């Protein structure tokens, strides 16, 4: 619950899980990578990658970093709409 003096939180029409999934799918398609190839490059399991892309998994910062390193991008860019 917010305190009475705190400004209201911004309303978003997207979730970070959805933004992450969209960015992962876009980057995979640009590189012509399968989910299995991304998983291999990131040191993760293919089903984990599939779950993240379906918004079904809550990803840790460690795994976000692994995916970013695999793609060669900054981790924060995976969370930008």
PDB file of N, CA and C in Angstrom:
ATOM      1  N   UNK A   1       0.839  -1.182   0.000  1.00  0.00           N
ATOM      2  CA  UNK A   1       0.000   0.000   0.000  1.00  0.00           C
ATOM      3  C   UNK A   1       0.879   1.238   0.000  1.00  0.00           C
ATOM      4  N   UNK A   2       0.538   2.234  -0.789  1.00  0.00           N
ATOM      5  CA  UNK A   2       1.314   3.459  -0.874  1.00  0.00           C
ATOM      6  C   UNK A   2       0.948   4.397   0.261  1.00  0.00           C
ATOM      7  N   UNK A   3       1.919   5.223   0.644  1.00  0.00           N
ATOM      8  CA  UNK A   3       1.613   6.241   1.644  1.00  0.00           C
ATOM      9  C   UNK A   3       0.803   7.348   0.978  1.00  0.00           C
ATOM     10  N   UNK A   4       0.021   8.111   1.755  1.00  0.00           N
ATOM     11  CA  UNK A   4      -0.829   9.156   1.161  1.00  0.00           C
ATOM     12  C   UNK A   4      -0.048  10.209   0.377  1.00  0.00           C
ATOM     13  N   UNK A   5       1.213  10.442   0.729  1.00  0.00           N
ATOM     14  CA  UNK A   5       1.980  11.490   0.054  1.00  0.00           C
ATOM     15  C   UNK A   5       2.736  10.986  -1.177  1.00  0.00           C
ATOM     16  N   UNK A   6       2.770   9.690  -1.369  1.00  0.00           N
ATOM     17  CA  UNK A   6       3.507   9.133  -2.508  1.00  0.00           C
ATOM     18  C   UNK A   6       2.731   9.367  -3.798  1.00  0.00           C
ATOM     19  N   UNK A   7       3.455   9.673  -4.905  1.00  0.00           N
ATOM     20  CA  UNK A   7       2.768   9.853  -6.185  1.00  0.00           C
ATOM     21  C   UNK A   7       2.203   8.514  -6.643  1.00  0.00           C
ATOM     22  N   UNK A   8       1.147   8.538  -7.431  1.00  0.00           N
ATOM     23  CA  UNK A   8       0.569   7.276  -7.907  1.00  0.00           C
ATOM     24  C   UNK A   8       1.547   6.543  -8.824  1.00  0.00           C
ATOM     25  N   UNK A   9       1.497   5.226  -8.780  1.00  0.00           N
ATOM     26  CA  UNK A   9       2.340   4.417  -9.672  1.00  0.00           C
ATOM     27  C   UNK A   9       1.811   4.525 -11.088  1.00  0.00           C
ATOM     28  N   UNK A  10       2.705   4.572 -12.087  1.00  0.00           N
ATOM     29  CA  UNK A  10       2.237   4.650 -13.472  1.00  0.00           C
ATOM     30  C   UNK A  10       1.521   3.366 -13.864  1.00  0.00           C
ATOM     31  N   UNK A  11       0.471   3.483 -14.632  1.00  0.00           N
ATOM     32  CA  UNK A  11      -0.248   2.327 -15.146  1.00  0.00           C
ATOM     33  C   UNK A  11       0.432   1.877 -16.431  1.00  0.00           C
ATOM     34  N   UNK A  12       0.736   0.607 -16.527  1.00  0.00           N
ATOM     35  CA  UNK A  12       1.373   0.082 -17.735  1.00  0.00           C
ATOM     36  C   UNK A  12       0.404  -0.849 -18.437  1.00  0.00           C
ATOM     37  N   UNK A  13       0.536  -0.903 -19.734  1.00  0.00           N
ATOM     38  CA  UNK A  13      -0.317  -1.787 -20.520  1.00  0.00           C
ATOM     39  C   UNK A  13       0.455  -3.032 -20.942  1.00  0.00           C
ATOM     40  N   UNK A  14       1.610  -3.244 -20.354  1.00  0.00           N
ATOM     41  CA  UNK A  14       2.429  -4.396 -20.662  1.00  0.00           C
ATOM     42  C   UNK A  14       3.044  -4.898 -19.369  1.00  0.00           C
ATOM     43  N   UNK A  15       3.512  -6.115 -19.390  1.00  0.00           N
ATOM     44  CA  UNK A  15       4.250  -6.644 -18.248  1.00  0.00           C
ATOM     45  C   UNK A  15       5.702  -6.805 -18.653  1.00  0.00           C
ATOM     46  N   UNK A  16       6.574  -6.785 -17.682  1.00  0.00           N
ATOM     47  CA  UNK A  16       7.988  -6.987 -18.001  1.00  0.00           C
ATOM     48  C   UNK A  16       8.221  -8.368 -18.592  1.00  0.00           C
ATOM     49  N   UNK A  17       7.441  -9.351 -18.151  1.00  0.00           N
ATOM     50  CA  UNK A  17       7.576 -10.684 -18.736  1.00  0.00           C
ATOM     51  C   UNK A  17       7.261 -10.646 -20.231  1.00  0.00           C
ATOM     52  N   UNK A  18       6.228  -9.913 -20.601  1.00  0.00           N
ATOM     53  CA  UNK A  18       5.842  -9.815 -22.013  1.00  0.00           C
ATOM     54  C   UNK A  18       6.907  -9.065 -22.813  1.00  0.00           C
ATOM     55  N   UNK A  19       7.446  -8.006 -22.244  1.00  0.00           N
ATOM     56  CA  UNK A  19       8.497  -7.236 -22.923  1.00  0.00           C
ATOM     57  C   UNK A  19       9.733  -8.106 -23.119  1.00  0.00           C
ATOM     58  N   UNK A  20      10.127  -8.814 -22.080  1.00  0.00           N
ATOM     59  CA  UNK A  20      11.285  -9.706 -22.178  1.00  0.00           C
ATOM     60  C   UNK A  20      11.058 -10.755 -23.256  1.00  0.00           C
ATOM     61  N   UNK A  21       9.899 -11.377 -23.248  1.00  0.00           N
ATOM     62  CA  UNK A  21       9.591 -12.414 -24.241  1.00  0.00           C
ATOM     63  C   UNK A  21       9.654 -11.857 -25.655  1.00  0.00           C
ATOM     64  N   UNK A  22       9.053 -10.697 -25.860  1.00  0.00           N
ATOM     65  CA  UNK A  22       9.057 -10.087 -27.196  1.00  0.00           C
ATOM     66  C   UNK A  22      10.485  -9.799 -27.663  1.00  0.00           C
ATOM     67  N   UNK A  23      11.305  -9.266 -26.764  1.00  0.00           N
ATOM     68  CA  UNK A  23      12.688  -8.956 -27.131  1.00  0.00           C
ATOM     69  C   UNK A  23      13.504 -10.219 -27.399  1.00  0.00           C
ATOM     70  N   UNK A  24      13.294 -11.252 -26.592  1.00  0.00           N
ATOM     71  CA  UNK A  24      14.011 -12.508 -26.823  1.00  0.00           C
ATOM     72  C   UNK A  24      13.631 -13.118 -28.172  1.00  0.00           C
ATOM     73  N   UNK A  25      12.343 -13.140 -28.465  1.00  0.00           N
ATOM     74  CA  UNK A  25      11.882 -13.704 -29.736  1.00  0.00           C
ATOM     75  C   UNK A  25      12.437 -12.898 -30.905  1.00  0.00           C
ATOM     76  N   UNK A  26      12.399 -11.573 -30.783  1.00  0.00           N
ATOM     77  CA  UNK A  26      12.923 -10.716 -31.859  1.00  0.00           C
ATOM     78  C   UNK A  26      14.407 -10.979 -32.089  1.00  0.00           C
ATOM     79  N   UNK A  27      15.194 -11.007 -31.011  1.00  0.00           N
ATOM     80  CA  UNK A  27      16.633 -11.227 -31.144  1.00  0.00           C
ATOM     81  C   UNK A  27      16.940 -12.626 -31.688  1.00  0.00           C
ATOM     82  N   UNK A  28      16.180 -13.615 -31.259  1.00  0.00           N
ATOM     83  CA  UNK A  28      16.373 -14.968 -31.795  1.00  0.00           C
ATOM     84  C   UNK A  28      16.092 -15.011 -33.289  1.00  0.00           C
ATOM     85  N   UNK A  29      14.996 -14.363 -33.692  1.00  0.00           N
ATOM     86  CA  UNK A  29      14.630 -14.371 -35.111  1.00  0.00           C
ATOM     87  C   UNK A  29      15.657 -13.612 -35.956  1.00  0.00           C
ATOM     88  N   UNK A  30      16.166 -12.498 -35.436  1.00  0.00           N
ATOM     89  CA  UNK A  30      17.197 -11.749 -36.162  1.00  0.00           C
ATOM     90  C   UNK A  30      18.443 -12.611 -36.403  1.00  0.00           C
ATOM     91  N   UNK A  31      18.758 -13.457 -35.428  1.00  0.00           N
ATOM     92  CA  UNK A  31      19.952 -14.304 -35.532  1.00  0.00           C
ATOM     93  C   UNK A  31      19.650 -15.668 -36.155  1.00  0.00           C
ATOM     94  N   UNK A  32      18.362 -15.919 -36.420  1.00  0.00           N
ATOM     95  CA  UNK A  32      17.921 -17.217 -36.952  1.00  0.00           C
ATOM     96  C   UNK A  32      18.296 -18.354 -35.994  1.00  0.00           C
ATOM     97  N   UNK A  33      18.125 -18.092 -34.699  1.00  0.00           N
ATOM     98  CA  UNK A  33      18.410 -19.068 -33.660  1.00  0.00           C
ATOM     99  C   UNK A  33      17.120 -19.761 -33.242  1.00  0.00           C
ATOM    100  N   UNK A  34      17.219 -21.025 -32.932  1.00  0.00           N
ATOM    101  CA  UNK A  34      16.117 -21.753 -32.311  1.00  0.00           C
ATOM    102  C   UNK A  34      16.171 -21.496 -30.798  1.00  0.00           C
ATOM    103  N   UNK A  35      15.116 -21.888 -30.116  1.00  0.00           N
ATOM    104  CA  UNK A  35      15.137 -21.811 -28.652  1.00  0.00           C
ATOM    105  C   UNK A  35      16.255 -22.690 -28.110  1.00  0.00           C
ATOM    106  N   UNK A  36      16.452 -23.823 -28.738  1.00  0.00           N
ATOM    107  CA  UNK A  36      17.509 -24.739 -28.307  1.00  0.00           C
ATOM    108  C   UNK A  36      18.888 -24.105 -28.445  1.00  0.00           C
ATOM    109  N   UNK A  37      19.111 -23.382 -29.543  1.00  0.00           N
ATOM    110  CA  UNK A  37      20.408 -22.732 -29.736  1.00  0.00           C
ATOM    111  C   UNK A  37      20.622 -21.625 -28.704  1.00  0.00           C
ATOM    112  N   UNK A  38      19.603 -20.828 -28.461  1.00  0.00           N
ATOM    113  CA  UNK A  38      19.728 -19.789 -27.427  1.00  0.00           C
ATOM    114  C   UNK A  38      20.025 -20.424 -26.078  1.00  0.00           C
ATOM    115  N   UNK A  39      19.305 -21.482 -25.749  1.00  0.00           N
ATOM    116  CA  UNK A  39      19.522 -22.161 -24.474  1.00  0.00           C
ATOM    117  C   UNK A  39      20.963 -22.647 -24.359  1.00  0.00           C
ATOM    118  N   UNK A  40      21.486 -23.224 -25.429  1.00  0.00           N
ATOM    119  CA  UNK A  40      22.876 -23.696 -25.439  1.00  0.00           C
ATOM    120  C   UNK A  40      23.842 -22.537 -25.220  1.00  0.00           C
ATOM    121  N   UNK A  41      23.645 -21.446 -25.951  1.00  0.00           N
ATOM    122  CA  UNK A  41      24.538 -20.282 -25.842  1.00  0.00           C
ATOM    123  C   UNK A  41      24.492 -19.660 -24.447  1.00  0.00           C
ATOM    124  N   UNK A  42      23.318 -19.716 -23.802  1.00  0.00           N
ATOM    125  CA  UNK A  42      23.145 -19.100 -22.480  1.00  0.00           C
ATOM    126  C   UNK A  42      23.421 -20.069 -21.339  1.00  0.00           C
ATOM    127  N   UNK A  43      23.612 -21.348 -21.648  1.00  0.00           N
ATOM    128  CA  UNK A  43      23.829 -22.326 -20.595  1.00  0.00           C
ATOM    129  C   UNK A  43      22.563 -22.643 -19.819  1.00  0.00           C
ATOM    130  N   UNK A  44      21.433 -22.595 -20.509  1.00  0.00           N
ATOM    131  CA  UNK A  44      20.127 -22.855 -19.896  1.00  0.00           C
ATOM    132  C   UNK A  44      19.465 -24.029 -20.599  1.00  0.00           C
ATOM    133  N   UNK A  45      18.355 -24.491 -20.065  1.00  0.00           N
ATOM    134  CA  UNK A  45      17.613 -25.584 -20.687  1.00  0.00           C
ATOM    135  C   UNK A  45      16.623 -25.019 -21.694  1.00  0.00           C
ATOM    136  N   UNK A  46      16.407 -25.754 -22.784  1.00  0.00           N
ATOM    137  CA  UNK A  46      15.500 -25.289 -23.838  1.00  0.00           C
ATOM    138  C   UNK A  46      14.098 -25.038 -23.309  1.00  0.00           C
ATOM    139  N   UNK A  47      13.624 -25.889 -22.429  1.00  0.00           N
ATOM    140  CA  UNK A  47      12.259 -25.686 -21.921  1.00  0.00           C
ATOM    141  C   UNK A  47      12.169 -24.424 -21.068  1.00  0.00           C
ATOM    142  N   UNK A  48      13.259 -24.057 -20.402  1.00  0.00           N
ATOM    143  CA  UNK A  48      13.264 -22.814 -19.637  1.00  0.00           C
ATOM    144  C   UNK A  48      13.093 -21.622 -20.582  1.00  0.00           C
ATOM    145  N   UNK A  49      13.841 -21.624 -21.674  1.00  0.00           N
ATOM    146  CA  UNK A  49      13.726 -20.548 -22.665  1.00  0.00           C
ATOM    147  C   UNK A  49      12.298 -20.486 -23.202  1.00  0.00           C
ATOM    148  N   UNK A  50      11.716 -21.632 -23.504  1.00  0.00           N
ATOM    149  CA  UNK A  50      10.344 -21.675 -24.010  1.00  0.00           C
ATOM    150  C   UNK A  50       9.369 -21.108 -22.989  1.00  0.00           C
ATOM    151  N   UNK A  51       9.550 -21.450 -21.724  1.00  0.00           N
ATOM    152  CA  UNK A  51       8.664 -20.935 -20.675  1.00  0.00           C
ATOM    153  C   UNK A  51       8.793 -19.416 -20.528  1.00  0.00           C
ATOM    154  N   UNK A  52       9.993 -18.910 -20.617  1.00  0.00           N
ATOM    155  CA  UNK A  52      10.192 -17.451 -20.517  1.00  0.00           C
ATOM    156  C   UNK A  52       9.510 -16.759 -21.694  1.00  0.00           C
ATOM    157  N   UNK A  53       9.645 -17.309 -22.874  1.00  0.00           N
ATOM    158  CA  UNK A  53       9.022 -16.705 -24.056  1.00  0.00           C
ATOM    159  C   UNK A  53       7.494 -16.785 -24.015  1.00  0.00           C
ATOM    160  N   UNK A  54       6.945 -17.709 -23.247  1.00  0.00           N
ATOM    161  CA  UNK A  54       5.488 -17.818 -23.094  1.00  0.00           C
ATOM    162  C   UNK A  54       4.991 -17.068 -21.851  1.00  0.00           C
ATOM    163  N   UNK A  55       5.877 -16.340 -21.176  1.00  0.00           N
ATOM    164  CA  UNK A  55       5.570 -15.572 -19.965  1.00  0.00           C
ATOM    165  C   UNK A  55       5.207 -16.490 -18.801  1.00  0.00           C
ATOM    166  N   UNK A  56       5.631 -17.742 -18.839  1.00  0.00           N
ATOM    167  CA  UNK A  56       5.239 -18.715 -17.824  1.00  0.00           C
ATOM    168  C   UNK A  56       6.266 -18.853 -16.701  1.00  0.00           C
ATOM    169  N   UNK A  57       7.422 -18.228 -16.845  1.00  0.00           N
ATOM    170  CA  UNK A  57       8.459 -18.335 -15.821  1.00  0.00           C
ATOM    171  C   UNK A  57       8.871 -16.957 -15.359  1.00  0.00           C
ATOM    172  N   UNK A  58       9.112 -16.866 -14.069  1.00  0.00           N
ATOM    173  CA  UNK A  58       9.662 -15.657 -13.481  1.00  0.00           C
ATOM    174  C   UNK A  58      11.180 -15.819 -13.506  1.00  0.00           C
ATOM    175  N   UNK A  59      11.845 -15.029 -14.302  1.00  0.00           N
ATOM    176  CA  UNK A  59      13.276 -15.205 -14.552  1.00  0.00           C
ATOM    177  C   UNK A  59      14.104 -14.478 -13.486  1.00  0.00           C
ATOM    178  N   UNK A  60      15.210 -15.085 -13.089  1.00  0.00           N
ATOM    179  CA  UNK A  60      16.114 -14.447 -12.131  1.00  0.00           C
ATOM    180  C   UNK A  60      17.042 -13.479 -12.864  1.00  0.00           C
ATOM    181  N   UNK A  61      17.647 -12.601 -12.110  1.00  0.00           N
ATOM    182  CA  UNK A  61      18.610 -11.668 -12.712  1.00  0.00           C
ATOM    183  C   UNK A  61      19.810 -12.424 -13.277  1.00  0.00           C
ATOM    184  N   UNK A  62      20.208 -13.493 -12.625  1.00  0.00           N
ATOM    185  CA  UNK A  62      21.336 -14.289 -13.129  1.00  0.00           C
ATOM    186  C   UNK A  62      21.024 -14.857 -14.506  1.00  0.00           C
ATOM    187  N   UNK A  63      19.809 -15.384 -14.682  1.00  0.00           N
ATOM    188  CA  UNK A  63      19.441 -15.947 -15.978  1.00  0.00           C
ATOM    189  C   UNK A  63      19.200 -14.860 -17.017  1.00  0.00           C
ATOM    190  N   UNK A  64      18.687 -13.716 -16.600  1.00  0.00           N
ATOM    191  CA  UNK A  64      18.544 -12.583 -17.516  1.00  0.00           C
ATOM    192  C   UNK A  64      19.921 -12.193 -18.055  1.00  0.00           C
ATOM    193  N   UNK A  65      20.902 -12.164 -17.170  1.00  0.00           N
ATOM    194  CA  UNK A  65      22.265 -11.821 -17.581  1.00  0.00           C
ATOM    195  C   UNK A  65      22.832 -12.867 -18.541  1.00  0.00           C
ATOM    196  N   UNK A  66      22.582 -14.140 -18.297  1.00  0.00           N
ATOM    197  CA  UNK A  66      23.065 -15.199 -19.194  1.00  0.00           C
ATOM    198  C   UNK A  66      22.486 -15.033 -20.593  1.00  0.00           C
ATOM    199  N   UNK A  67      21.208 -14.711 -20.662  1.00  0.00           N
ATOM    200  CA  UNK A  67      20.564 -14.519 -21.964  1.00  0.00           C
ATOM    201  C   UNK A  67      21.137 -13.295 -22.662  1.00  0.00           C
ATOM    202  N   UNK A  68      21.339 -12.216 -21.914  1.00  0.00           N
ATOM    203  CA  UNK A  68      21.917 -11.006 -22.494  1.00  0.00           C
ATOM    204  C   UNK A  68      23.311 -11.271 -23.037  1.00  0.00           C
ATOM    205  N   UNK A  69      24.133 -11.983 -22.287  1.00  0.00           N
ATOM    206  CA  UNK A  69      25.491 -12.304 -22.731  1.00  0.00           C
ATOM    207  C   UNK A  69      25.434 -13.160 -23.996  1.00  0.00           C
ATOM    208  N   UNK A  70      24.527 -14.118 -24.028  1.00  0.00           N
ATOM    209  CA  UNK A  70      24.393 -14.971 -25.217  1.00  0.00           C
ATOM    210  C   UNK A  70      24.058 -14.134 -26.450  1.00  0.00           C
ATOM    211  N   UNK A  71      23.186 -13.147 -26.284  1.00  0.00           N
ATOM    212  CA  UNK A  71      22.803 -12.282 -27.402  1.00  0.00           C
ATOM    213  C   UNK A  71      23.833 -11.178 -27.672  1.00  0.00           C
ATOM    214  N   UNK A  72      24.708 -10.925 -26.716  1.00  0.00           N
ATOM    215  CA  UNK A  72      25.697  -9.847 -26.871  1.00  0.00           C
ATOM    216  C   UNK A  72      25.078  -8.469 -26.677  1.00  0.00           C
ATOM    217  N   UNK A  73      24.103  -8.384 -25.771  1.00  0.00           N
ATOM    218  CA  UNK A  73      23.429  -7.109 -25.497  1.00  0.00           C
ATOM    219  C   UNK A  73      23.493  -6.825 -23.998  1.00  0.00           C
ATOM    220  N   UNK A  74      23.199  -5.597 -23.622  1.00  0.00           N
ATOM    221  CA  UNK A  74      23.115  -5.237 -22.203  1.00  0.00           C
ATOM    222  C   UNK A  74      21.827  -5.832 -21.632  1.00  0.00           C
ATOM    223  N   UNK A  75      21.885  -6.318 -20.406  1.00  0.00           N
ATOM    224  CA  UNK A  75      20.727  -6.960 -19.778  1.00  0.00           C
ATOM    225  C   UNK A  75      19.519  -6.021 -19.734  1.00  0.00           C
ATOM    226  N   UNK A  76      19.741  -4.740 -19.424  1.00  0.00           N
ATOM    227  CA  UNK A  76      18.611  -3.807 -19.320  1.00  0.00           C
ATOM    228  C   UNK A  76      17.855  -3.671 -20.644  1.00  0.00           C
ATOM    229  N   UNK A  77      18.548  -3.876 -21.759  1.00  0.00           N
ATOM    230  CA  UNK A  77      17.882  -3.705 -23.061  1.00  0.00           C
ATOM    231  C   UNK A  77      16.829  -4.782 -23.301  1.00  0.00           C
ATOM    232  N   UNK A  78      16.941  -5.905 -22.632  1.00  0.00           N
ATOM    233  CA  UNK A  78      15.946  -6.965 -22.781  1.00  0.00           C
ATOM    234  C   UNK A  78      14.620  -6.594 -22.106  1.00  0.00           C
ATOM    235  N   UNK A  79      14.654  -5.582 -21.237  1.00  0.00           N
ATOM    236  CA  UNK A  79      13.457  -5.171 -20.496  1.00  0.00           C
ATOM    237  C   UNK A  79      12.871  -3.858 -21.006  1.00  0.00           C
ATOM    238  N   UNK A  80      13.414  -3.344 -22.087  1.00  0.00           N
ATOM    239  CA  UNK A  80      12.912  -2.082 -22.642  1.00  0.00           C
ATOM    240  C   UNK A  80      11.875  -2.355 -23.724  1.00  0.00           C
ATOM    241  N   UNK A  81      10.707  -1.705 -23.579  1.00  0.00           N
ATOM    242  CA  UNK A  81       9.654  -1.891 -24.613  1.00  0.00           C
ATOM    243  C   UNK A  81      10.092  -1.396 -25.973  1.00  0.00           C
TER     244      UNK A  81
END
